[in-house]
Amino acid sequence: MNQDVSWRTIHRVMTVAVVLFGCGPRGPAPKSSTTARGRTDEVAATPTASDPALPGILGALSSADVLAQNDAVAAVIEIGPAAVPSLLAWLDQPGVSRDQVMYALARIGDARAQPAFRAGLKDKNERVRAYAAQGLVRIGDPNALPACLETLNDAADELHADRTPSVVALGEMGLRPVPALLDLLLDDDRDTRMHAERALESIVARRHGFRPGQGFPDAKADEAMRSEWQAN
């Protein structure tokens, strides 16, 4: 085991898990192998699936201009499930930004994309793999947990190295990932340990009402989460 492991961190998270989940680590787990590209939060006009502008919006996913891609992704996410067939058709088009398409599909979270999500786990592009795993979580696929563990270190945020798409997705899964994440705290790889700890922290935070983009419901919930995390 790597000597850089923080035993205080392991003990802290183990205690929280035992109290909340009744489990502890089972020894070293197999090594595992995320955030979305930045995109604009607003789109001038939200089209519908029948809008004649939709082909042009999808065409922007082949643009060399990343901002244009981001605008297109935001637009199709706003359309929602009605855009899924078009996105699936575009996924393997030559020159298309496949990671952007997979990101949009994951955000929409429609079960019709399940085959694409499963196939995406084997993609050469780490972002495609990471968003595919995230998509499996969003549709409740039974293989979502192993997929997220396998892609735990893929597509780390350039500004926040402890965050990946799978770290975020694991945080949304409740207590189910806890045993496996505890095992990964003993992994030899530093990034794997860091991402496992971040996912566990997210799970505990959500138990106190934390939601990304919104924060905690109030200061009391924030303090309760911090107290629980630090005490253990």
Short mmCIF file of C-alpha atoms in Angstrom, two decimals, residues 32-36 103 106 120-121 126-138 143-157 160-174 177 181 184 191-192 194-200 202-203 206:
data_model
loop_
_atom_site.label_atom_id
_atom_site.label_comp_id
_atom_site.label_asym_id
_atom_site.label_seq_id
_atom_site.Cartn_x
_atom_site.Cartn_y
_atom_site.Cartn_z
CA SER A 32 -9.70 1.63 -11.86
CA SER A 33 -9.11 3.70 -14.71
CA THR A 34 -14.19 13.56 -15.48
CA THR A 35 -15.94 17.19 -15.86
CA ALA A 36 -17.76 18.24 -18.88
CA TYR A 103 -22.32 14.67 -22.67
CA ALA A 106 -25.91 11.83 -20.40
CA GLY A 120 -19.09 4.39 -25.09
CA LEU A 121 -17.39 2.74 -22.13
CA GLU A 126 -11.70 9.37 -22.04
CA ARG A 127 -14.44 12.01 -22.08
CA VAL A 128 -16.72 9.76 -24.10
CA ARG A 129 -16.07 6.94 -21.60
CA ALA A 130 -16.69 9.19 -18.61
CA TYR A 131 -19.93 10.69 -19.92
CA ALA A 132 -21.12 7.23 -20.98
CA ALA A 133 -20.72 6.01 -17.39
CA GLN A 134 -22.51 9.10 -16.14
CA GLY A 135 -25.34 8.40 -18.56
CA LEU A 136 -25.74 4.86 -17.21
CA VAL A 137 -26.22 6.31 -13.73
CA ARG A 138 -28.84 8.76 -14.96
CA ASN A 143 -23.96 -1.74 -14.60
CA ALA A 144 -23.69 1.94 -13.71
CA LEU A 145 -21.62 1.42 -10.55
CA PRO A 146 -18.85 -0.73 -12.09
CA ALA A 147 -18.81 1.62 -15.09
CA CYS A 148 -18.20 4.63 -12.83
CA LEU A 149 -15.51 2.84 -10.88
CA GLU A 150 -13.78 1.86 -14.11
CA THR A 151 -13.83 5.48 -15.36
CA LEU A 152 -13.22 7.09 -11.97
CA ASN A 153 -10.08 8.91 -13.13
CA ASP A 154 -11.20 9.75 -16.66
CA ALA A 155 -11.65 13.37 -17.83
CA ALA A 156 -10.62 15.16 -14.65
CA ASP A 157 -11.60 18.82 -14.41
CA HIS A 160 -10.50 20.94 -10.00
CA ALA A 161 -8.46 17.77 -10.36
CA ASP A 162 -10.47 15.97 -7.67
CA ARG A 163 -13.63 16.11 -9.83
CA THR A 164 -14.42 13.81 -12.73
CA PRO A 165 -17.78 12.95 -14.33
CA SER A 166 -17.76 9.62 -12.52
CA VAL A 167 -16.96 11.27 -9.19
CA VAL A 168 -20.03 13.45 -9.69
CA ALA A 169 -22.16 10.50 -10.76
CA LEU A 170 -21.08 8.35 -7.81
CA GLY A 171 -22.09 11.20 -5.50
CA GLU A 172 -25.60 10.95 -6.94
CA MET A 173 -25.96 7.23 -6.22
CA GLY A 174 -26.54 7.37 -2.48
CA PRO A 177 -20.97 2.95 -3.93
CA LEU A 181 -15.03 3.57 -2.64
CA LEU A 184 -10.22 2.46 -3.33
CA ASP A 191 -5.54 10.01 -8.20
CA THR A 192 -7.74 7.01 -7.50
CA MET A 194 -8.28 11.36 -4.25
CA HIS A 195 -11.30 10.72 -6.48
CA ALA A 196 -12.67 8.05 -4.16
CA GLU A 197 -12.43 10.41 -1.20
CA ARG A 198 -14.11 13.21 -3.17
CA ALA A 199 -16.97 10.92 -4.15
CA LEU A 200 -17.46 9.82 -0.54
CA SER A 202 -20.14 14.20 -2.03
CA ILE A 203 -22.29 11.31 -0.82
CA ARG A 206 -25.96 15.06 -0.29
#
